[in-house]
């Protein structure tokens, strides 16, 4: 338990750096491409992976870029699949209006003898 308490701030800091870089690159790609789509997140994941691994050399940076892009592609793909599956439940349905010629006759005031 003591090791977890010691390591927690380091992991939190690493996650904060990753999140900050990812968000920065995501916003930059949105501005550059003038589009907000899954490709921005995939590209941001790849760029973030490359930047974070840059100190370990070009080969490590390339590997981290590929891994980051693949991970974000899977995340985006799963998100799209879930949205499509859930959206199917909420698709508007055209109300069925009965054909007046098929309705049974109704009594009007004149037929009742008023």
Short mmCIF file of N, CA and C in Angstrom, two decimals:
data_model
loop_
_atom_site.label_atom_id
_atom_site.label_comp_id
_atom_site.label_asym_id
_atom_site.label_seq_id
_atom_site.Cartn_x
_atom_site.Cartn_y
_atom_site.Cartn_z
N UNK A 1 0.83 -1.19 0.00
CA UNK A 1 0.00 0.00 0.00
C UNK A 1 0.87 1.26 0.00
N UNK A 2 1.98 1.20 0.71
CA UNK A 2 2.88 2.35 0.75
C UNK A 2 3.47 2.64 -0.62
N UNK A 3 3.77 1.60 -1.40
CA UNK A 3 4.33 1.79 -2.74
C UNK A 3 3.31 2.46 -3.66
N UNK A 4 2.05 2.12 -3.47
CA UNK A 4 1.00 2.74 -4.29
C UNK A 4 0.89 4.22 -3.96
N UNK A 5 0.97 4.56 -2.68
CA UNK A 5 0.88 5.96 -2.26
C UNK A 5 2.06 6.76 -2.80
N UNK A 6 3.23 6.14 -2.88
CA UNK A 6 4.41 6.84 -3.38
C UNK A 6 4.31 7.01 -4.89
N UNK A 7 3.81 6.01 -5.58
CA UNK A 7 3.78 6.01 -7.05
C UNK A 7 2.59 6.79 -7.62
N UNK A 8 1.52 6.96 -6.86
CA UNK A 8 0.30 7.60 -7.35
C UNK A 8 0.53 9.01 -7.92
N UNK A 9 1.28 9.90 -7.24
CA UNK A 9 1.50 11.23 -7.81
C UNK A 9 2.26 11.19 -9.14
N UNK A 10 3.18 10.25 -9.28
CA UNK A 10 3.94 10.13 -10.53
C UNK A 10 3.00 9.70 -11.66
N UNK A 11 2.18 8.70 -11.41
CA UNK A 11 1.23 8.24 -12.42
C UNK A 11 0.23 9.33 -12.77
N UNK A 12 -0.24 10.04 -11.75
CA UNK A 12 -1.17 11.14 -12.00
C UNK A 12 -0.54 12.24 -12.84
N UNK A 13 0.72 12.55 -12.55
CA UNK A 13 1.43 13.57 -13.33
C UNK A 13 1.64 13.12 -14.76
N UNK A 14 1.99 11.84 -14.95
CA UNK A 14 2.16 11.32 -16.31
C UNK A 14 0.86 11.38 -17.10
N UNK A 15 -0.23 11.03 -16.43
CA UNK A 15 -1.52 11.09 -17.10
C UNK A 15 -1.90 12.52 -17.45
N UNK A 16 -1.58 13.45 -16.56
CA UNK A 16 -1.87 14.87 -16.82
C UNK A 16 -1.08 15.38 -18.02
N UNK A 17 0.18 15.00 -18.11
CA UNK A 17 1.01 15.40 -19.26
C UNK A 17 0.43 14.82 -20.54
N UNK A 18 0.09 13.51 -20.50
CA UNK A 18 -0.49 12.87 -21.68
C UNK A 18 -1.78 13.57 -22.09
N UNK A 19 -2.66 13.82 -21.13
CA UNK A 19 -3.93 14.48 -21.42
C UNK A 19 -3.76 15.88 -21.96
N UNK A 20 -2.82 16.62 -21.39
CA UNK A 20 -2.57 17.98 -21.88
C UNK A 20 -2.04 18.00 -23.31
N UNK A 21 -1.08 17.12 -23.59
CA UNK A 21 -0.55 17.04 -24.95
C UNK A 21 -1.63 16.58 -25.93
N UNK A 22 -2.38 15.56 -25.55
CA UNK A 22 -3.43 15.06 -26.43
C UNK A 22 -4.43 16.15 -26.76
N UNK A 23 -4.89 16.87 -25.74
CA UNK A 23 -5.87 17.94 -25.96
C UNK A 23 -5.31 19.05 -26.83
N UNK A 24 -4.05 19.39 -26.61
CA UNK A 24 -3.41 20.43 -27.42
C UNK A 24 -3.35 20.02 -28.88
N UNK A 25 -2.90 18.79 -29.13
CA UNK A 25 -2.81 18.33 -30.51
C UNK A 25 -4.20 18.15 -31.14
N UNK A 26 -5.16 17.72 -30.35
CA UNK A 26 -6.52 17.56 -30.87
C UNK A 26 -7.09 18.91 -31.30
N UNK A 27 -6.95 19.91 -30.46
CA UNK A 27 -7.44 21.25 -30.80
C UNK A 27 -6.69 21.82 -32.00
N UNK A 28 -5.38 21.58 -32.07
CA UNK A 28 -4.59 22.06 -33.20
C UNK A 28 -5.05 21.41 -34.50
N UNK A 29 -5.30 20.11 -34.48
CA UNK A 29 -5.76 19.42 -35.69
C UNK A 29 -7.15 19.88 -36.11
N UNK A 30 -8.00 20.15 -35.13
CA UNK A 30 -9.33 20.68 -35.47
C UNK A 30 -9.20 22.03 -36.16
N UNK A 31 -8.32 22.88 -35.64
CA UNK A 31 -8.13 24.20 -36.24
C UNK A 31 -7.48 24.11 -37.61
N UNK A 32 -6.50 23.24 -37.77
CA UNK A 32 -5.79 23.12 -39.05
C UNK A 32 -6.71 22.53 -40.12
N UNK A 33 -7.46 21.49 -39.76
CA UNK A 33 -8.29 20.78 -40.73
C UNK A 33 -9.68 21.40 -40.90
N UNK A 34 -10.07 22.28 -40.00
CA UNK A 34 -11.43 22.86 -40.00
C UNK A 34 -12.50 21.76 -40.01
N UNK A 35 -12.23 20.70 -39.28
CA UNK A 35 -13.14 19.56 -39.19
C UNK A 35 -13.02 18.96 -37.80
N UNK A 36 -14.14 18.49 -37.28
CA UNK A 36 -14.09 17.77 -36.01
C UNK A 36 -14.62 16.37 -36.25
N UNK A 37 -13.70 15.43 -36.39
CA UNK A 37 -14.07 14.05 -36.66
C UNK A 37 -13.11 13.10 -35.95
N UNK A 38 -13.33 11.79 -36.04
CA UNK A 38 -12.46 10.84 -35.33
C UNK A 38 -11.00 10.88 -35.76
N UNK A 39 -10.73 11.33 -36.96
CA UNK A 39 -9.33 11.38 -37.43
C UNK A 39 -8.48 12.33 -36.59
N UNK A 40 -9.09 13.37 -36.04
CA UNK A 40 -8.34 14.28 -35.17
C UNK A 40 -7.85 13.56 -33.92
N UNK A 41 -8.71 12.77 -33.30
CA UNK A 41 -8.32 12.03 -32.09
C UNK A 41 -7.27 10.98 -32.42
N UNK A 42 -7.43 10.30 -33.55
CA UNK A 42 -6.46 9.27 -33.94
C UNK A 42 -5.10 9.92 -34.19
N UNK A 43 -5.09 11.02 -34.92
CA UNK A 43 -3.84 11.73 -35.18
C UNK A 43 -3.23 12.29 -33.90
N UNK A 44 -4.07 12.80 -33.03
CA UNK A 44 -3.58 13.34 -31.76
C UNK A 44 -2.95 12.25 -30.90
N UNK A 45 -3.56 11.07 -30.90
CA UNK A 45 -2.98 9.95 -30.16
C UNK A 45 -1.63 9.55 -30.71
N UNK A 46 -1.51 9.54 -32.03
CA UNK A 46 -0.23 9.20 -32.65
C UNK A 46 0.83 10.25 -32.35
N UNK A 47 0.48 11.51 -32.50
CA UNK A 47 1.45 12.59 -32.25
C UNK A 47 1.86 12.61 -30.78
N UNK A 48 0.88 12.43 -29.88
CA UNK A 48 1.19 12.41 -28.45
C UNK A 48 2.14 11.28 -28.11
N UNK A 49 1.87 10.09 -28.65
CA UNK A 49 2.76 8.96 -28.42
C UNK A 49 4.16 9.23 -28.91
N UNK A 50 4.26 9.84 -30.10
CA UNK A 50 5.58 10.15 -30.66
C UNK A 50 6.32 11.17 -29.81
N UNK A 51 5.65 12.20 -29.38
CA UNK A 51 6.30 13.25 -28.59
C UNK A 51 6.76 12.71 -27.24
N UNK A 52 5.92 11.91 -26.59
CA UNK A 52 6.29 11.39 -25.28
C UNK A 52 7.45 10.40 -25.36
N UNK A 53 7.62 9.74 -26.49
CA UNK A 53 8.71 8.77 -26.64
C UNK A 53 9.92 9.35 -27.35
N UNK A 54 9.90 10.62 -27.70
CA UNK A 54 10.96 11.23 -28.49
C UNK A 54 12.34 11.13 -27.82
N UNK A 55 12.41 11.18 -26.51
CA UNK A 55 13.71 11.12 -25.83
C UNK A 55 14.37 9.75 -25.97
N UNK A 56 13.58 8.72 -26.29
CA UNK A 56 14.14 7.38 -26.44
C UNK A 56 14.59 7.09 -27.86
N UNK A 57 14.47 8.04 -28.76
CA UNK A 57 14.95 7.87 -30.12
C UNK A 57 13.82 7.77 -31.14
N UNK A 58 14.25 7.81 -32.41
CA UNK A 58 13.29 7.82 -33.52
C UNK A 58 12.50 6.52 -33.62
N UNK A 59 13.17 5.38 -33.39
CA UNK A 59 12.49 4.10 -33.50
C UNK A 59 11.41 3.96 -32.42
N UNK A 60 11.74 4.33 -31.21
CA UNK A 60 10.77 4.27 -30.11
C UNK A 60 9.64 5.26 -30.35
N UNK A 61 9.99 6.42 -30.88
CA UNK A 61 8.98 7.43 -31.15
C UNK A 61 7.99 6.96 -32.22
N UNK A 62 8.52 6.32 -33.26
CA UNK A 62 7.66 5.80 -34.32
C UNK A 62 6.75 4.69 -33.77
N UNK A 63 7.32 3.81 -32.98
CA UNK A 63 6.52 2.74 -32.38
C UNK A 63 5.43 3.27 -31.48
N UNK A 64 5.74 4.29 -30.68
CA UNK A 64 4.75 4.89 -29.80
C UNK A 64 3.68 5.62 -30.60
N UNK A 65 4.07 6.22 -31.72
CA UNK A 65 3.10 6.90 -32.58
C UNK A 65 2.11 5.89 -33.16
N UNK A 66 2.63 4.77 -33.63
CA UNK A 66 1.76 3.72 -34.19
C UNK A 66 0.83 3.18 -33.09
N UNK A 67 1.39 2.89 -31.93
CA UNK A 67 0.59 2.37 -30.82
C UNK A 67 -0.47 3.38 -30.40
N UNK A 68 -0.10 4.64 -30.27
CA UNK A 68 -1.06 5.68 -29.88
C UNK A 68 -2.18 5.83 -30.90
N UNK A 69 -1.81 5.80 -32.19
CA UNK A 69 -2.83 5.89 -33.23
C UNK A 69 -3.78 4.71 -33.21
N UNK A 70 -3.23 3.51 -33.02
CA UNK A 70 -4.07 2.30 -33.00
C UNK A 70 -5.00 2.32 -31.79
N UNK A 71 -4.47 2.68 -30.64
CA UNK A 71 -5.30 2.71 -29.42
C UNK A 71 -6.45 3.71 -29.59
N UNK A 72 -6.14 4.89 -30.10
CA UNK A 72 -7.21 5.88 -30.28
C UNK A 72 -8.17 5.48 -31.38
N UNK A 73 -7.69 4.79 -32.41
CA UNK A 73 -8.59 4.30 -33.47
C UNK A 73 -9.58 3.28 -32.90
N UNK A 74 -9.09 2.40 -32.03
CA UNK A 74 -9.98 1.42 -31.40
C UNK A 74 -11.01 2.13 -30.52
N UNK A 75 -10.55 3.09 -29.73
CA UNK A 75 -11.46 3.83 -28.85
C UNK A 75 -12.52 4.56 -29.68
N UNK A 76 -12.11 5.24 -30.74
CA UNK A 76 -13.05 5.96 -31.59
C UNK A 76 -14.00 4.99 -32.29
N UNK A 77 -13.48 3.87 -32.77
CA UNK A 77 -14.33 2.88 -33.44
C UNK A 77 -15.38 2.30 -32.53
N UNK A 78 -14.99 1.97 -31.31
CA UNK A 78 -15.96 1.44 -30.34
C UNK A 78 -17.01 2.51 -30.01
N UNK A 79 -16.57 3.75 -29.86
CA UNK A 79 -17.52 4.84 -29.59
C UNK A 79 -18.53 5.02 -30.71
N UNK A 80 -18.06 4.95 -31.95
CA UNK A 80 -18.96 5.08 -33.10
C UNK A 80 -19.94 3.91 -33.14
N UNK A 81 -19.44 2.69 -32.90
CA UNK A 81 -20.31 1.51 -32.92
C UNK A 81 -21.38 1.60 -31.84
N UNK A 82 -21.01 2.04 -30.66
CA UNK A 82 -21.98 2.17 -29.57
C UNK A 82 -23.01 3.24 -29.91
N UNK A 83 -22.56 4.37 -30.44
CA UNK A 83 -23.50 5.44 -30.82
C UNK A 83 -24.49 4.97 -31.87
N UNK A 84 -24.03 4.22 -32.85
CA UNK A 84 -24.94 3.71 -33.88
C UNK A 84 -25.94 2.73 -33.31
N UNK A 85 -25.47 1.87 -32.42
CA UNK A 85 -26.37 0.87 -31.82
C UNK A 85 -27.43 1.55 -30.95
N UNK A 86 -27.02 2.54 -30.19
CA UNK A 86 -27.95 3.23 -29.30
C UNK A 86 -28.88 4.13 -30.10
N UNK A 87 -28.38 4.76 -31.14
CA UNK A 87 -29.20 5.67 -31.94
C UNK A 87 -30.35 4.94 -32.61
N UNK A 88 -30.16 3.68 -32.93
CA UNK A 88 -31.20 2.86 -33.56
C UNK A 88 -32.43 2.79 -32.66
N UNK A 89 -32.23 2.78 -31.35
CA UNK A 89 -33.35 2.71 -30.40
C UNK A 89 -34.19 3.98 -30.41
N UNK A 90 -33.57 5.10 -30.72
CA UNK A 90 -34.24 6.39 -30.62
C UNK A 90 -34.60 6.97 -31.98
N UNK A 91 -34.56 6.14 -33.01
CA UNK A 91 -34.91 6.60 -34.35
C UNK A 91 -36.40 6.96 -34.35
N UNK A 92 -36.75 8.14 -34.88
CA UNK A 92 -38.17 8.52 -34.89
C UNK A 92 -38.98 7.58 -35.79
N UNK A 93 -40.17 7.26 -35.35
CA UNK A 93 -41.05 6.38 -36.10
C UNK A 93 -42.23 7.21 -36.60
N UNK A 94 -42.55 7.05 -37.87
CA UNK A 94 -43.68 7.77 -38.46
C UNK A 94 -44.97 7.23 -37.85
N UNK A 95 -45.80 8.11 -37.27
CA UNK A 95 -47.06 7.62 -36.69
C UNK A 95 -47.98 7.08 -37.79
N UNK A 96 -48.67 6.02 -37.47
CA UNK A 96 -49.60 5.40 -38.41
C UNK A 96 -50.98 6.04 -38.25
N UNK A 97 -51.41 6.77 -39.25
CA UNK A 97 -52.72 7.41 -39.22
C UNK A 97 -53.72 6.47 -39.88
N UNK A 98 -54.79 6.12 -39.19
CA UNK A 98 -55.75 5.18 -39.79
C UNK A 98 -56.45 5.78 -41.01
N UNK A 99 -56.75 4.93 -41.95
CA UNK A 99 -57.47 5.34 -43.16
C UNK A 99 -58.93 5.60 -42.77
N UNK A 100 -59.46 6.81 -43.00
CA UNK A 100 -60.85 7.11 -42.60
C UNK A 100 -61.88 6.18 -43.23
N UNK A 101 -61.59 5.68 -44.43
CA UNK A 101 -62.57 4.79 -45.07
C UNK A 101 -62.65 3.44 -44.37
N UNK A 102 -61.67 3.10 -43.59
CA UNK A 102 -61.65 1.83 -42.88
C UNK A 102 -62.21 1.92 -41.46
N UNK A 103 -62.52 3.14 -41.00
CA UNK A 103 -63.05 3.33 -39.65
C UNK A 103 -64.53 2.96 -39.61
N UNK A 104 -65.01 2.47 -38.47
CA UNK A 104 -66.45 2.16 -38.36
C UNK A 104 -67.26 3.46 -38.35
N UNK A 105 -68.48 3.39 -38.83
CA UNK A 105 -69.30 4.63 -38.86
C UNK A 105 -69.60 5.11 -37.43
N UNK A 106 -69.68 6.42 -37.29
CA UNK A 106 -70.02 7.01 -35.98
C UNK A 106 -71.38 7.67 -36.08
N UNK A 107 -72.05 7.79 -34.96
CA UNK A 107 -73.35 8.48 -34.94
C UNK A 107 -73.10 9.97 -34.81
N UNK A 108 -73.77 10.75 -35.62
CA UNK A 108 -73.68 12.20 -35.50
C UNK A 108 -74.92 12.70 -34.76
N UNK A 109 -74.96 13.96 -34.44
CA UNK A 109 -76.09 14.54 -33.71
C UNK A 109 -77.37 14.44 -34.52
N UNK A 110 -77.28 14.55 -35.83
CA UNK A 110 -78.48 14.51 -36.67
C UNK A 110 -79.06 13.11 -36.74
N UNK A 111 -78.22 12.09 -36.64
CA UNK A 111 -78.74 10.73 -36.71
C UNK A 111 -79.43 10.31 -35.41
N UNK A 112 -79.12 10.97 -34.31
CA UNK A 112 -79.74 10.60 -33.03
C UNK A 112 -81.11 11.27 -32.87
N UNK A 113 -81.41 12.18 -33.73
CA UNK A 113 -82.74 12.81 -33.66
C UNK A 113 -82.79 14.05 -32.79
N UNK A 114 -81.72 14.71 -32.58
CA UNK A 114 -81.74 15.95 -31.76
C UNK A 114 -82.27 17.09 -32.54
#
